[in-house]
Amino acid sequence: MSDQARKRRPYAARVPMAERREQLMDAALRIIGRDGYDGVSIDAIAKEAGVTRPVVYGAFDGLGALLMSLLERQQQRALLQLFSALPQEPEDGDPATLVRQAGPLLHQMLLDDPVTWRAILQSATNAPEVVRERVESDREQVRVVVERLVAGALGKRTDAEVLSHAVLATLERFGQLVLDDPERFTAERLTGAVAALLRLAPGRVT
Amino acid sequence: MSDQARKRRPYAARVPMAERREQLMDAALRIIGRDGYDGVSIDAIAKEAGVTRPVVYGAFDGLGALLMSLLERQQQRALLQLFSALPQEPEDGDPATLVRQAGPLLHQMLLDDPVTWRAILQSATNAPEVVRERVESDREQVRVVVERLVAGALGKRTDAEVLSHAVLATLERFGQLVLDDPERFTAERLTGAVAALLRLAPGRVT
DNA sequence: TCCATTTACTACACAACTGTAGCATTCTGG
DNA sequence: CCAGAATGCTACAGTTGTGTAGTAAATGGA
């Protein structure tokens, strides 16, 4: 007890609120990338950012709010990229062509920001409820777009809703495969496999 | 403090070990069905079963072991059903026919034991690591079977590995849709949609 | 330069859960 | 019917995480 100074933690640099929030979100994202959502807690984020918990509470209204802000930030860019990789207008061309066009774009999108996409694609795995709900609602947004594309590419008489679920589930799984093993699952391989399947069906249901 | 007897918990009926284990696994399954994996803990299971924690520790070596035993028990039946719903031999007939045959069988399988399948299909959502790993390894087993079926139905020149991932992802999503809203997503609808997609491709890649 | 304000830190109280040691009760075989 | 083995219960100690009140340090304007 003779030297109290040794026990006292050196003050972290003071930082304006906006920057502090960014810094904490970065820390959270780093943890998610490293340990998955399991490892995320106010405590862990504070440690990762090199500050104490009250600092985090000063910047966010709890873990849920922090993660929501993080998702907001990341998804903004992510969804923009995603929608720009998909043709917005339901074109009624060959579905295999659609796959060959969009596939590599989506693939590149993943590799451009793997950390973000891992956080999104793995959000089902042990993410807090708020996060799952948010990602779920974004997923639904994307699915509606996919549904229109399916309807356009395969004809209105197909069950576009059901098929959009199938397409989205497939895309998500492919995304995980790419993130887990990019060497093994290349853009060409994945798009090629699907295109081959679809090219057996060059026509449309009319 | 005058009446200690009132505070003392009445002893739960004594029960042979094997039965106790069943009872605890049933309790765990009930919780998973009701609250998802979030709600599962030694404490919650003990309460649900009407006993105290040390009883649980007497029967299992912790939460992980309990859930593994539970999964063991449920998957034994589940996988058996699943494999019997899929043709074991890679038949090289029309893929749409394969879907029309296996689809309703799989659908019925879900409805026969929705609680178990929900536990399996939602295992990614907040289940402890051991459970996820176990389900993952079972998934891989199933995928290999699916891969053989795909190779058989579409010809060896297709990328059966990639497509088996797509098929499995689709099946799992369909399973969740059925469990969440059986009225809306009937066997006919789901199999019909996929069969229609495939029927555009009556031939094989040779 | 100095003090008011801002910002970070320490310390505490609380909650949920784990795992175990030791006591109480019940059941069973002699 | 009565030991003593088997089984359940209570109580405690430990862990990890939350959220907050009060204190200490840094910073910028008078």
Short mmCIF file of N, CA and C in Angstrom, two decimals, chain A residues 38 124-127 129 132 139 154 159 161-163 165-166 168-170 172-174 177 184-185 189-190 193-194 197-198 200-205, chain B residues 38 124-127 129 132 139 154 159 161-163 165-166 168-170 172-174 177 184-185 189-190 193-194 197-198 200-205:
data_model
loop_
_atom_site.label_atom_id
_atom_site.label_comp_id
_atom_site.label_asym_id
_atom_site.label_seq_id
_atom_site.Cartn_x
_atom_site.Cartn_y
_atom_site.Cartn_z
N ASP A 38 -20.10 -14.16 -29.12
CA ASP A 38 -19.93 -14.65 -27.75
C ASP A 38 -19.11 -13.69 -26.91
N ALA A 124 -26.72 -14.67 -36.58
CA ALA A 124 -27.62 -15.64 -35.97
C ALA A 124 -26.92 -16.35 -34.82
N THR A 125 -25.61 -16.48 -34.94
CA THR A 125 -24.84 -17.25 -33.96
C THR A 125 -24.52 -16.42 -32.74
N ASN A 126 -25.35 -16.55 -31.74
CA ASN A 126 -25.10 -15.96 -30.43
C ASN A 126 -25.12 -14.44 -30.38
N ALA A 127 -25.65 -13.80 -31.39
CA ALA A 127 -25.81 -12.36 -31.28
C ALA A 127 -27.00 -12.06 -30.37
N GLU A 129 -30.45 -10.49 -29.07
CA GLU A 129 -31.72 -10.49 -29.80
C GLU A 129 -31.89 -9.26 -30.69
N ARG A 132 -30.07 -9.69 -33.94
CA ARG A 132 -30.71 -10.67 -34.81
C ARG A 132 -31.95 -10.08 -35.46
N ARG A 139 -32.67 -8.53 -43.88
CA ARG A 139 -32.73 -9.68 -44.76
C ARG A 139 -34.04 -9.68 -45.55
N LEU A 154 -37.68 -15.66 -64.08
CA LEU A 154 -38.27 -16.98 -64.30
C LEU A 154 -39.73 -16.91 -64.74
N ASP A 159 -43.37 -19.52 -58.25
CA ASP A 159 -43.63 -19.07 -56.88
C ASP A 159 -42.41 -18.27 -56.41
N GLU A 161 -41.96 -15.99 -54.25
CA GLU A 161 -41.70 -15.83 -52.82
C GLU A 161 -40.90 -17.01 -52.28
N VAL A 162 -41.39 -18.19 -52.53
CA VAL A 162 -40.68 -19.38 -52.04
C VAL A 162 -39.27 -19.44 -52.61
N LEU A 163 -39.15 -19.20 -53.91
CA LEU A 163 -37.83 -19.30 -54.51
C LEU A 163 -36.88 -18.23 -53.99
N HIS A 165 -36.71 -17.18 -50.99
CA HIS A 165 -36.16 -17.73 -49.74
C HIS A 165 -35.02 -18.70 -50.05
N ALA A 166 -35.25 -19.53 -51.04
CA ALA A 166 -34.21 -20.50 -51.41
C ALA A 166 -32.96 -19.79 -51.89
N LEU A 168 -31.95 -16.74 -51.29
CA LEU A 168 -31.28 -16.00 -50.23
C LEU A 168 -30.53 -16.94 -49.28
N ALA A 169 -31.17 -18.04 -48.94
CA ALA A 169 -30.51 -19.02 -48.08
C ALA A 169 -29.23 -19.50 -48.74
N THR A 170 -29.31 -19.75 -50.03
CA THR A 170 -28.14 -20.20 -50.77
C THR A 170 -27.05 -19.13 -50.78
N GLU A 172 -26.53 -16.79 -48.66
CA GLU A 172 -25.92 -16.64 -47.35
C GLU A 172 -24.93 -17.77 -47.07
N ARG A 173 -25.34 -18.98 -47.41
CA ARG A 173 -24.42 -20.10 -47.20
C ARG A 173 -23.17 -19.92 -48.04
N PHE A 174 -23.36 -19.54 -49.28
CA PHE A 174 -22.19 -19.33 -50.14
C PHE A 174 -21.28 -18.26 -49.53
N LEU A 177 -19.23 -19.81 -46.93
CA LEU A 177 -18.18 -20.65 -47.51
C LEU A 177 -17.02 -19.81 -48.01
N ARG A 184 -10.87 -22.21 -51.75
CA ARG A 184 -11.63 -23.37 -52.20
C ARG A 184 -12.88 -22.93 -52.94
N PHE A 185 -13.52 -21.88 -52.45
CA PHE A 185 -14.79 -21.48 -53.04
C PHE A 185 -14.63 -20.12 -53.73
N ARG A 189 -16.25 -20.70 -59.32
CA ARG A 189 -16.77 -22.01 -58.99
C ARG A 189 -18.23 -21.94 -58.58
N LEU A 190 -18.54 -21.00 -57.69
CA LEU A 190 -19.91 -20.92 -57.17
C LEU A 190 -20.88 -20.49 -58.26
N ALA A 193 -21.34 -23.26 -60.86
CA ALA A 193 -22.19 -24.39 -60.46
C ALA A 193 -23.66 -24.04 -60.61
N VAL A 194 -24.01 -22.85 -60.15
CA VAL A 194 -25.42 -22.46 -60.21
C VAL A 194 -25.85 -22.19 -61.66
N LEU A 197 -26.55 -25.32 -63.44
CA LEU A 197 -27.85 -25.87 -63.06
C LEU A 197 -28.96 -25.14 -63.81
N LEU A 198 -28.84 -23.81 -63.88
CA LEU A 198 -29.90 -23.02 -64.50
C LEU A 198 -29.84 -23.09 -66.01
N LEU A 200 -29.50 -25.47 -67.74
CA LEU A 200 -30.33 -26.59 -68.18
C LEU A 200 -31.73 -26.10 -68.48
N ALA A 201 -32.03 -24.89 -67.98
CA ALA A 201 -33.37 -24.34 -68.13
C ALA A 201 -33.29 -22.98 -68.80
N PRO A 202 -33.00 -22.96 -70.08
CA PRO A 202 -32.80 -21.68 -70.75
C PRO A 202 -34.09 -20.90 -70.93
N GLY A 203 -35.21 -21.57 -70.90
CA GLY A 203 -36.46 -20.88 -71.18
C GLY A 203 -37.09 -20.30 -69.93
N ARG A 204 -38.27 -19.79 -70.05
CA ARG A 204 -39.00 -19.25 -68.91
C ARG A 204 -40.34 -19.94 -68.82
N VAL A 205 -40.87 -19.92 -67.65
CA VAL A 205 -42.25 -20.35 -67.48
C VAL A 205 -43.12 -19.17 -67.86
N ASP B 38 -31.43 -19.51 -25.49
CA ASP B 38 -31.12 -18.47 -24.51
C ASP B 38 -31.48 -18.87 -23.10
N ALA B 124 -28.10 -22.87 -34.30
CA ALA B 124 -27.12 -21.81 -34.53
C ALA B 124 -27.42 -20.62 -33.64
N THR B 125 -28.68 -20.44 -33.31
CA THR B 125 -29.11 -19.27 -32.56
C THR B 125 -28.88 -19.47 -31.07
N ASN B 126 -27.76 -18.98 -30.62
CA ASN B 126 -27.46 -18.92 -29.19
C ASN B 126 -27.29 -20.25 -28.48
N ALA B 127 -27.10 -21.29 -29.25
CA ALA B 127 -26.79 -22.55 -28.59
C ALA B 127 -25.33 -22.53 -28.15
N GLU B 129 -21.51 -23.70 -27.68
CA GLU B 129 -20.60 -24.12 -28.73
C GLU B 129 -20.67 -25.63 -29.00
N ARG B 132 -23.57 -26.50 -31.19
CA ARG B 132 -23.38 -26.05 -32.57
C ARG B 132 -22.42 -26.97 -33.31
N ARG B 139 -24.69 -32.10 -39.80
CA ARG B 139 -25.06 -31.45 -41.06
C ARG B 139 -24.14 -31.92 -42.19
N LEU B 154 -28.05 -35.06 -61.34
CA LEU B 154 -27.70 -34.02 -62.32
C LEU B 154 -26.51 -34.40 -63.19
N ASP B 159 -20.99 -29.53 -60.34
CA ASP B 159 -20.22 -29.37 -59.11
C ASP B 159 -21.10 -29.77 -57.94
N GLU B 161 -20.54 -30.79 -54.99
CA GLU B 161 -20.23 -30.30 -53.65
C GLU B 161 -20.89 -28.93 -53.43
N VAL B 162 -20.64 -28.03 -54.33
CA VAL B 162 -21.22 -26.69 -54.20
C VAL B 162 -22.74 -26.77 -54.17
N LEU B 163 -23.29 -27.53 -55.08
CA LEU B 163 -24.75 -27.59 -55.14
C LEU B 163 -25.34 -28.24 -53.89
N HIS B 165 -24.30 -27.84 -50.92
CA HIS B 165 -24.41 -26.76 -49.93
C HIS B 165 -25.66 -25.94 -50.19
N ALA B 166 -25.90 -25.63 -51.45
CA ALA B 166 -27.07 -24.84 -51.80
C ALA B 166 -28.35 -25.58 -51.43
N LEU B 168 -28.78 -27.95 -49.22
CA LEU B 168 -28.95 -28.09 -47.78
C LEU B 168 -29.38 -26.76 -47.14
N ALA B 169 -28.76 -25.69 -47.58
CA ALA B 169 -29.15 -24.38 -47.05
C ALA B 169 -30.62 -24.13 -47.35
N THR B 170 -31.05 -24.47 -48.54
CA THR B 170 -32.44 -24.28 -48.92
C THR B 170 -33.36 -25.16 -48.06
N GLU B 172 -32.86 -26.27 -45.11
CA GLU B 172 -32.94 -25.78 -43.74
C GLU B 172 -33.84 -24.56 -43.65
N ARG B 173 -33.70 -23.65 -44.59
CA ARG B 173 -34.57 -22.48 -44.58
C ARG B 173 -36.02 -22.90 -44.74
N PHE B 174 -36.28 -23.80 -45.65
CA PHE B 174 -37.64 -24.27 -45.85
C PHE B 174 -38.17 -24.89 -44.55
N LEU B 177 -39.26 -22.18 -42.32
CA LEU B 177 -40.51 -21.58 -42.80
C LEU B 177 -41.70 -22.46 -42.40
N ARG B 184 -48.98 -21.40 -44.26
CA ARG B 184 -48.53 -20.64 -45.42
C ARG B 184 -47.60 -21.47 -46.30
N PHE B 185 -46.73 -22.25 -45.68
CA PHE B 185 -45.74 -22.98 -46.45
C PHE B 185 -46.02 -24.48 -46.37
N ARG B 189 -46.62 -26.56 -51.81
CA ARG B 189 -46.12 -25.28 -52.30
C ARG B 189 -44.61 -25.31 -52.47
N LEU B 190 -43.93 -25.77 -51.43
CA LEU B 190 -42.47 -25.73 -51.47
C LEU B 190 -41.92 -26.68 -52.53
N ALA B 193 -42.69 -25.40 -56.06
CA ALA B 193 -41.87 -24.29 -56.53
C ALA B 193 -40.52 -24.79 -57.04
N VAL B 194 -39.91 -25.67 -56.27
CA VAL B 194 -38.59 -26.18 -56.67
C VAL B 194 -38.71 -27.09 -57.89
N LEU B 197 -38.99 -25.14 -60.97
CA LEU B 197 -37.69 -24.62 -61.38
C LEU B 197 -36.87 -25.68 -62.08
N LEU B 198 -36.90 -26.89 -61.54
CA LEU B 198 -36.07 -27.97 -62.08
C LEU B 198 -36.69 -28.57 -63.34
N LEU B 200 -37.84 -27.20 -65.66
CA LEU B 200 -37.34 -26.49 -66.82
C LEU B 200 -36.11 -27.19 -67.37
N ALA B 201 -35.56 -28.06 -66.55
CA ALA B 201 -34.33 -28.75 -66.93
C ALA B 201 -34.52 -30.25 -66.86
N PRO B 202 -35.25 -30.82 -67.78
CA PRO B 202 -35.56 -32.24 -67.69
C PRO B 202 -34.36 -33.13 -67.97
N GLY B 203 -33.37 -32.61 -68.67
CA GLY B 203 -32.24 -33.45 -69.06
C GLY B 203 -31.14 -33.48 -68.01
N ARG B 204 -30.07 -34.09 -68.32
CA ARG B 204 -28.93 -34.14 -67.44
C ARG B 204 -27.71 -33.59 -68.15
N VAL B 205 -26.76 -33.14 -67.35
CA VAL B 205 -25.47 -32.81 -67.92
C VAL B 205 -24.69 -34.11 -68.03
#
